[in-house]
C-alpha cells in the first residue's frame, strides 16, 4: 500500500524467479478471519527486473557475513496494522514461506507509526535477527533503522513500498513490488471503458508520503491525457487507504458535487468505503462507476454485486520471492535492484471465476 516505483513492463524477466509460486493462502472479507486456500492462479509471478547489477553478500555495504538462513533468525517488519486483507495476506505469506523453508522468523507490526517501525527494526536487530525483510510505511524516514542495520551488518530486503532516496546494495539489498504507475494507467483504461469515456471523476488518493500514491495518481492522470479522454477529474482528496476515510471523503465529495459519475479509488478499502457512502446516499449499483486497485475478495464481490466496475490487482503474496531473494543474496547468485511482479485485472466478465483467487 501501500519515490517512483514505475518501471518498464518489458524489462528483462528473471528466469530463476519466474517459476516461483506463493504457497500463501487467500483471505476472507473479515480482517480477523484466517486466510483460506487459493489456487495457483493467485500466486505471485515475476514480470521483469530493472536497475543496475546484482547484489550479493560480499558487495552489500562493503560486505556482510555469508549466512545459511536455516541457521539464523530473520526478521519481518510489517508497516501497517493487519486490519485489511492486503496486510493480512502479506504477513501471512512471509510467515508461511519461512515455515516452509525451516527458517526461524520474528515479526513486528508498526501499526502505521513510522517511529514504531524504526524501533521495531532496531529491536529485531537487538534480538539477534541477521537478515531483515521490511515493508516500509513511508518511502522516506527510516534512516535511523537503516543505519542501525548497516552498523550491525544486517542486510535488508524491501517489499511493496520503495525507499525512494536510498541506494540498492548499500541501504537495502533490493526491492520487490508492483509497477504502480502502470496500475494507474490500467485503472484509467478501465475507467474509460466502463464510463464510455465521459463524465466527472473523483479520485480517492492513498496515504501521503508513499510512492504508491504518487505513482498510482500519475499513471491514472497521464493515461487520461495520453488517450485524450473526455473524462474530467473534478475532485481529489486523501482517503489514507482506509475504508472509514474513504467513506467519509466520498460522502463529502458527492455532497459538494452531485454530478460525480465515477470514482477512482487507489485501493480497495477506500473503494468499499465509497460503496458504503453511495448506499447511504440512496444511489443504486452502477450509478457511480468505481475503479479500484488491490484485488481483495470484498472488492471483487463488489463487481458481482454491481457496485464496483473493475479492479486492478496488487498482489501482496511476497513470501516466496522475498526469501528466494535472500537465498540468492547469500548464494552469490545476486538480487536485482528492482523485481517487478505481474498483476491481473478483475472485470465483470471474469469476476465469477476469479473471485476464489482474490485475497
Short mmCIF file of C-alpha atoms in Angstrom, two decimals:
data_model
loop_
_atom_site.label_atom_id
_atom_site.label_comp_id
_atom_site.label_asym_id
_atom_site.label_seq_id
_atom_site.Cartn_x
_atom_site.Cartn_y
_atom_site.Cartn_z
CA UNK A 1 0.00 0.00 0.00
CA UNK A 2 0.64 0.92 0.28
CA UNK A 3 9.51 7.57 -4.94
CA UNK A 4 8.77 6.19 -8.30
CA UNK A 5 8.08 2.55 -8.49
CA UNK A 6 7.10 2.88 -12.12
CA UNK A 7 9.36 0.68 -14.20
CA UNK A 8 9.24 -0.62 -17.73
CA UNK A 9 6.90 -3.53 -18.19
CA UNK A 10 9.14 -5.01 -20.81
CA UNK A 11 12.17 -5.26 -18.55
CA UNK A 12 14.17 -8.49 -18.78
CA UNK A 13 12.48 -11.26 -16.82
CA UNK A 14 14.43 -13.19 -14.25
CA UNK A 15 14.12 -16.80 -15.29
CA UNK A 16 15.00 -18.19 -11.89
CA UNK A 17 12.15 -16.29 -10.31
CA UNK A 18 9.51 -16.84 -12.95
CA UNK A 19 8.68 -20.31 -11.61
CA UNK A 20 8.36 -19.23 -8.03
CA UNK A 21 4.88 -19.58 -6.63
CA UNK A 22 3.41 -18.41 -3.44
CA UNK A 23 2.01 -21.06 -1.17
CA UNK A 24 0.26 -18.32 0.72
CA UNK A 25 -3.43 -18.52 1.41
CA UNK A 26 -6.08 -16.09 0.30
CA UNK A 27 -8.13 -14.04 2.70
CA UNK A 28 -11.77 -13.74 3.58
CA UNK A 29 -13.54 -10.43 3.82
CA UNK A 30 -13.31 -10.01 7.56
CA UNK A 31 -9.99 -8.74 8.89
CA UNK A 32 -9.99 -11.09 11.85
CA UNK A 33 -10.61 -14.28 9.93
CA UNK A 34 -7.89 -16.72 8.85
CA UNK A 35 -6.83 -16.84 5.20
CA UNK A 36 -8.36 -19.51 3.01
CA UNK A 37 -6.68 -21.66 0.40
CA UNK A 38 -6.18 -20.26 -3.10
CA UNK A 39 -5.31 -21.87 -6.38
CA UNK A 40 -2.03 -21.44 -8.25
CA UNK A 41 -3.71 -18.70 -10.28
CA UNK A 42 -3.44 -16.47 -7.20
CA UNK A 43 0.31 -16.90 -6.91
CA UNK A 44 2.69 -14.00 -7.41
CA UNK A 45 4.81 -14.06 -10.57
CA UNK A 46 7.78 -12.01 -11.73
CA UNK A 47 7.25 -9.79 -14.75
CA UNK A 48 10.77 -8.38 -15.04
CA UNK A 49 13.62 -6.56 -13.39
CA UNK A 50 15.24 -3.14 -13.56
CA UNK A 51 18.23 -1.32 -12.14
CA UNK A 52 21.93 -1.97 -12.16
CA UNK A 53 23.92 -5.02 -11.09
CA UNK A 54 23.07 -7.93 -8.84
CA UNK A 55 23.57 -7.52 -5.11
CA UNK A 56 25.42 -10.25 -3.20
CA UNK A 57 26.57 -10.56 0.40
CA UNK A 58 30.17 -9.64 -0.48
CA UNK A 59 29.10 -6.45 -2.28
CA UNK A 60 26.44 -5.23 0.14
CA UNK A 61 27.55 -2.17 2.06
CA UNK A 62 31.21 -3.20 1.90
CA UNK A 63 30.44 -6.84 2.58
CA UNK A 64 28.46 -8.75 5.20
CA UNK A 65 28.95 -12.29 6.59
CA UNK A 66 27.77 -15.16 4.41
CA UNK A 67 24.95 -16.98 6.20
CA UNK A 68 22.80 -20.08 5.95
CA UNK A 69 19.27 -18.81 6.56
CA UNK A 70 18.29 -22.07 8.26
CA UNK A 71 20.83 -21.36 11.00
CA UNK A 72 19.87 -17.76 11.76
CA UNK A 73 16.85 -15.63 12.66
CA UNK A 74 15.19 -13.48 10.02
CA UNK A 75 13.01 -10.53 10.99
CA UNK A 76 9.97 -9.14 9.18
CA UNK A 77 8.79 -5.58 9.83
CA UNK A 78 5.17 -5.00 8.82
CA UNK A 79 4.32 -1.32 8.49
CA UNK A 80 0.57 -1.22 8.98
CA UNK A 81 -1.90 -2.85 11.33
CA UNK A 82 -3.37 -6.01 9.93
CA UNK A 83 -6.85 -4.60 9.61
CA UNK A 84 -7.19 -5.02 5.85
CA UNK A 85 -6.79 -8.02 3.56
CA UNK A 86 -3.62 -6.75 1.85
CA UNK A 87 -1.62 -6.58 5.09
CA UNK A 88 -3.10 -9.78 6.48
CA UNK A 89 -2.13 -11.67 3.34
CA UNK A 90 1.30 -10.05 3.10
CA UNK A 91 2.27 -11.00 6.64
CA UNK A 92 0.82 -14.49 6.35
CA UNK A 93 2.77 -15.05 3.15
CA UNK A 94 6.05 -14.20 4.89
CA UNK A 95 5.19 -16.48 7.82
CA UNK A 96 4.12 -19.36 5.60
CA UNK A 97 7.25 -19.23 3.47
CA UNK A 98 9.56 -19.03 6.48
CA UNK A 99 7.87 -22.11 7.92
CA UNK A 100 8.08 -23.91 4.58
CA UNK A 101 11.82 -23.25 4.36
CA UNK A 102 12.51 -24.08 8.00
CA UNK A 103 13.65 -20.54 8.82
CA UNK A 104 13.22 -19.01 12.26
CA UNK A 105 11.20 -15.81 11.90
CA UNK A 106 10.33 -12.94 14.21
CA UNK A 107 7.76 -10.37 13.17
CA UNK A 108 6.70 -6.89 14.24
CA UNK A 109 3.88 -4.54 13.31
CA UNK A 110 4.38 -0.78 13.32
CA UNK A 111 0.65 -0.04 13.46
CA UNK A 112 1.12 2.71 10.83
CA UNK A 113 3.58 4.57 13.08
CA UNK A 114 6.92 5.43 11.45
CA UNK A 115 8.73 5.83 14.77
CA UNK A 116 7.47 2.43 15.86
CA UNK A 117 8.70 0.82 12.66
CA UNK A 118 12.14 2.31 13.30
CA UNK A 119 12.06 0.95 16.85
CA UNK A 120 10.76 -2.41 15.61
CA UNK A 121 13.67 -2.82 13.20
CA UNK A 122 16.19 -1.77 15.81
CA UNK A 123 14.58 -4.16 18.27
CA UNK A 124 14.77 -7.14 15.91
CA UNK A 125 18.46 -6.45 15.35
CA UNK A 126 18.94 -6.36 19.12
CA UNK A 127 17.11 -9.71 19.37
CA UNK A 128 19.64 -11.26 17.02
CA UNK A 129 17.99 -11.08 13.60
CA UNK A 130 20.75 -11.48 10.99
CA UNK A 131 18.67 -10.51 7.95
CA UNK A 132 15.51 -8.45 7.58
CA UNK A 133 12.55 -8.16 5.24
CA UNK A 134 10.73 -4.88 5.62
CA UNK A 135 7.55 -3.41 4.21
CA UNK A 136 8.26 0.32 4.65
CA UNK A 137 5.49 2.55 5.97
CA UNK A 138 6.83 5.58 4.09
CA UNK A 139 9.21 5.91 1.19
CA UNK A 140 11.45 8.08 3.36
CA UNK A 141 12.17 8.45 7.07
CA UNK A 142 13.62 5.08 8.09
CA UNK A 143 17.19 6.40 8.27
CA UNK A 144 17.86 5.55 11.94
CA UNK A 145 16.74 1.96 11.38
CA UNK A 146 18.76 1.63 8.18
CA UNK A 147 21.82 2.99 9.94
CA UNK A 148 21.40 0.50 12.79
CA UNK A 149 21.18 -2.34 10.28
CA UNK A 150 24.27 -1.14 8.42
CA UNK A 151 26.27 -0.88 11.64
CA UNK A 152 25.22 -4.41 12.64
CA UNK A 153 25.94 -5.82 9.16
CA UNK A 154 22.30 -6.91 8.87
CA UNK A 155 21.09 -6.76 5.24
CA UNK A 156 17.57 -5.60 4.44
CA UNK A 157 15.28 -6.79 1.64
CA UNK A 158 12.39 -4.42 0.88
CA UNK A 159 8.94 -5.28 -0.45
CA UNK A 160 5.86 -3.31 -1.52
CA UNK A 161 6.84 0.33 -0.98
CA UNK A 162 10.13 1.59 -2.31
CA UNK A 163 12.79 3.53 -0.34
CA UNK A 164 12.96 6.27 -2.93
CA UNK A 165 16.00 8.20 -1.72
CA UNK A 166 18.14 5.21 -0.74
CA UNK A 167 20.62 3.10 -2.69
CA UNK A 168 20.25 -0.56 -3.54
CA UNK A 169 23.04 -2.84 -2.27
CA UNK A 170 24.05 -0.14 0.22
CA UNK A 171 20.96 0.81 2.21
CA UNK A 172 18.94 -2.24 1.18
CA UNK A 173 19.54 -5.34 -0.94
CA UNK A 174 16.79 -4.78 -3.48
CA UNK A 175 13.06 -4.25 -3.84
CA UNK A 176 10.13 -6.45 -4.92
CA UNK A 177 6.80 -4.90 -5.85
CA UNK A 178 4.30 -3.84 -8.47
CA UNK A 179 4.62 -1.19 -11.15
CA UNK A 180 2.28 1.33 -9.57
CA UNK A 181 2.40 3.81 -12.43
CA UNK A 182 1.28 1.02 -14.74
CA UNK A 183 -1.50 0.13 -12.31
CA UNK A 184 -2.74 3.71 -12.53
CA UNK A 185 -2.64 3.58 -16.32
CA UNK A 186 -4.60 0.34 -16.37
CA UNK A 187 -7.13 1.86 -13.97
CA UNK A 188 -7.56 4.79 -16.38
CA UNK A 189 -8.10 2.42 -19.30
CA UNK A 190 -10.70 0.52 -17.29
CA UNK A 191 -12.41 3.77 -16.31
CA UNK A 192 -12.55 4.95 -19.91
CA UNK A 193 -14.17 1.65 -20.89
CA UNK A 194 -16.83 1.47 -18.18
CA UNK A 195 -17.86 5.13 -18.46
CA UNK A 196 -17.87 5.37 -22.23
CA UNK A 197 -15.14 7.97 -21.74
CA UNK A 198 -17.42 10.66 -20.39
CA UNK A 199 -18.38 12.08 -17.01
CA UNK A 200 -16.92 13.66 -13.88
CA UNK A 201 -14.38 11.65 -11.88
CA UNK A 202 -13.35 11.96 -8.23
CA UNK A 203 -10.06 10.46 -7.05
CA UNK A 204 -9.68 8.91 -3.61
CA UNK A 205 -5.96 9.35 -3.02
CA UNK A 206 -3.92 6.98 -0.91
CA UNK A 207 -1.70 7.93 2.01
CA UNK A 208 0.67 10.86 1.67
CA UNK A 209 4.42 10.30 1.69
CA UNK A 210 4.46 6.97 -0.13
CA UNK A 211 5.37 6.26 -3.73
CA UNK A 212 2.28 4.09 -4.17
CA UNK A 213 0.02 7.14 -4.01
CA UNK A 214 2.26 9.29 -6.19
CA UNK A 215 2.62 6.62 -8.85
CA UNK A 216 -0.99 5.47 -9.00
CA UNK A 217 -2.12 9.08 -9.34
CA UNK A 218 0.45 9.88 -12.01
CA UNK A 219 -0.32 6.78 -14.03
CA UNK A 220 -4.06 7.49 -13.99
CA UNK A 221 -3.79 11.15 -14.93
CA UNK A 222 -1.09 10.63 -17.55
CA UNK A 223 -3.12 7.92 -19.26
CA UNK A 224 -6.22 10.09 -19.46
CA UNK A 225 -4.12 12.74 -21.18
CA UNK A 226 -2.44 10.20 -23.46
CA UNK A 227 -5.82 8.83 -24.53
CA UNK A 228 -7.26 12.34 -24.98
CA UNK A 229 -10.02 11.23 -22.64
CA UNK A 230 -13.30 13.01 -22.30
CA UNK A 231 -13.39 12.27 -18.57
CA UNK A 232 -12.99 15.24 -16.23
CA UNK A 233 -11.27 14.99 -12.86
CA UNK A 234 -13.38 17.28 -10.69
CA UNK A 235 -12.10 16.39 -7.21
CA UNK A 236 -9.33 14.52 -5.44
CA UNK A 237 -8.93 14.01 -1.74
CA UNK A 238 -6.88 11.79 0.51
CA UNK A 239 -8.58 8.72 1.90
CA UNK A 240 -5.42 7.32 3.54
CA UNK A 241 -6.00 3.82 2.14
CA UNK A 242 -8.67 3.18 4.82
CA UNK A 243 -12.31 2.19 4.47
CA UNK A 244 -13.51 4.66 7.10
CA UNK A 245 -11.76 7.62 5.49
CA UNK A 246 -12.85 6.50 2.05
CA UNK A 247 -16.47 6.56 3.16
CA UNK A 248 -16.16 9.94 4.84
CA UNK A 249 -14.40 11.56 1.89
CA UNK A 250 -16.90 10.14 -0.58
CA UNK A 251 -19.78 11.48 1.48
CA UNK A 252 -18.20 14.93 1.31
CA UNK A 253 -17.41 14.73 -2.39
CA UNK A 254 -20.84 13.63 -3.57
CA UNK A 255 -22.49 16.26 -1.35
CA UNK A 256 -20.29 19.02 -2.78
CA UNK A 257 -20.56 17.75 -6.36
CA UNK A 258 -23.71 15.85 -7.20
CA UNK A 259 -22.54 15.43 -10.80
CA UNK A 260 -19.79 12.94 -9.92
CA UNK A 261 -20.38 9.86 -12.07
CA UNK A 262 -17.17 7.93 -11.41
CA UNK A 263 -14.65 7.31 -8.62
CA UNK A 264 -11.05 6.16 -8.95
CA UNK A 265 -10.07 4.67 -5.59
CA UNK A 266 -6.36 3.99 -5.14
CA UNK A 267 -7.08 0.90 -3.05
CA UNK A 268 -9.96 -1.45 -2.37
CA UNK A 269 -10.56 -0.40 1.21
CA UNK A 270 -11.31 3.17 0.11
CA UNK A 271 -13.47 1.81 -2.71
CA UNK A 272 -15.55 -0.23 -0.26
CA UNK A 273 -15.88 2.87 1.90
CA UNK A 274 -17.12 4.71 -1.18
CA UNK A 275 -19.69 1.98 -1.77
CA UNK A 276 -20.98 2.44 1.78
CA UNK A 277 -21.29 6.19 1.20
CA UNK A 278 -23.16 5.69 -2.07
CA UNK A 279 -25.57 3.25 -0.46
CA UNK A 280 -26.24 5.74 2.33
CA UNK A 281 -26.95 8.38 -0.32
CA UNK A 282 -29.56 6.08 -1.88
CA UNK A 283 -27.53 5.51 -5.02
CA UNK A 284 -28.09 2.33 -6.98
CA UNK A 285 -25.38 -0.10 -8.14
CA UNK A 286 -23.73 1.32 -11.21
CA UNK A 287 -24.95 4.90 -10.74
CA UNK A 288 -21.36 5.85 -9.94
CA UNK A 289 -18.69 3.77 -11.66
CA UNK A 290 -15.85 2.72 -9.34
CA UNK A 291 -12.44 1.50 -10.47
CA UNK A 292 -10.05 0.44 -7.74
CA UNK A 293 -6.69 -1.25 -7.13
CA UNK A 294 -5.82 -4.25 -4.91
CA UNK A 295 -7.78 -7.41 -5.59
CA UNK A 296 -9.47 -8.19 -2.28
CA UNK A 297 -12.41 -10.54 -2.09
CA UNK A 298 -14.62 -7.70 -0.90
CA UNK A 299 -13.87 -5.60 -3.97
CA UNK A 300 -14.22 -8.48 -6.43
CA UNK A 301 -17.53 -9.39 -4.76
CA UNK A 302 -18.41 -5.73 -5.30
CA UNK A 303 -18.07 -6.33 -9.03
CA UNK A 304 -20.51 -9.23 -8.81
CA UNK A 305 -22.90 -7.05 -6.80
CA UNK A 306 -22.72 -4.24 -9.35
CA UNK A 307 -21.18 -1.60 -7.10
CA UNK A 308 -17.62 -1.79 -8.43
CA UNK A 309 -16.84 -1.70 -12.14
CA UNK A 310 -13.31 -3.09 -12.15
CA UNK A 311 -10.29 -3.93 -10.01
CA UNK A 312 -6.61 -3.81 -10.93
CA UNK A 313 -4.74 -6.34 -8.82
CA UNK A 314 -1.84 -5.53 -6.48
CA UNK A 315 -0.64 -8.92 -5.26
CA UNK A 316 0.62 -8.97 -1.62
CA UNK A 317 1.90 -12.56 -1.55
CA UNK A 318 5.60 -11.67 -1.28
CA UNK A 319 6.87 -14.54 0.88
CA UNK A 320 8.47 -16.87 -1.67
CA UNK A 321 10.06 -14.12 -3.75
CA UNK A 322 11.40 -12.32 -0.69
CA UNK A 323 13.00 -15.42 0.82
CA UNK A 324 14.32 -16.55 -2.55
CA UNK A 325 15.96 -13.14 -2.88
CA UNK A 326 17.71 -13.66 0.46
CA UNK A 327 18.85 -17.11 -0.67
CA UNK A 328 20.20 -15.66 -3.93
CA UNK A 329 21.90 -12.86 -2.00
CA UNK A 330 23.83 -15.29 0.21
CA UNK A 331 24.50 -17.88 -2.51
CA UNK A 332 26.27 -15.33 -4.67
CA UNK A 333 23.70 -15.53 -7.44
CA UNK A 334 22.65 -11.98 -6.68
CA UNK A 335 19.49 -9.92 -6.37
CA UNK A 336 18.29 -7.30 -8.91
CA UNK A 337 17.78 -3.74 -7.75
CA UNK A 338 14.09 -3.97 -8.67
CA UNK A 339 11.96 -7.04 -9.21
CA UNK A 340 8.57 -6.22 -10.72
CA UNK A 341 5.66 -8.58 -10.25
CA UNK A 342 2.78 -9.01 -12.65
CA UNK A 343 -0.77 -8.12 -11.61
CA UNK A 344 -4.03 -9.34 -13.10
CA UNK A 345 -7.28 -7.45 -13.60
CA UNK A 346 -10.76 -8.30 -12.34
CA UNK A 347 -13.72 -7.42 -14.56
CA UNK A 348 -17.42 -8.13 -14.78
CA UNK A 349 -16.61 -10.91 -17.21
CA UNK A 350 -14.04 -12.81 -15.12
CA UNK A 351 -15.12 -11.96 -11.57
CA UNK A 352 -17.32 -15.06 -11.13
CA UNK A 353 -14.40 -17.41 -11.78
CA UNK A 354 -11.62 -15.24 -10.35
CA UNK A 355 -13.27 -14.47 -7.00
CA UNK A 356 -11.60 -17.52 -5.47
CA UNK A 357 -8.17 -16.11 -6.37
CA UNK A 358 -8.75 -12.76 -4.68
CA UNK A 359 -7.38 -12.31 -1.14
#
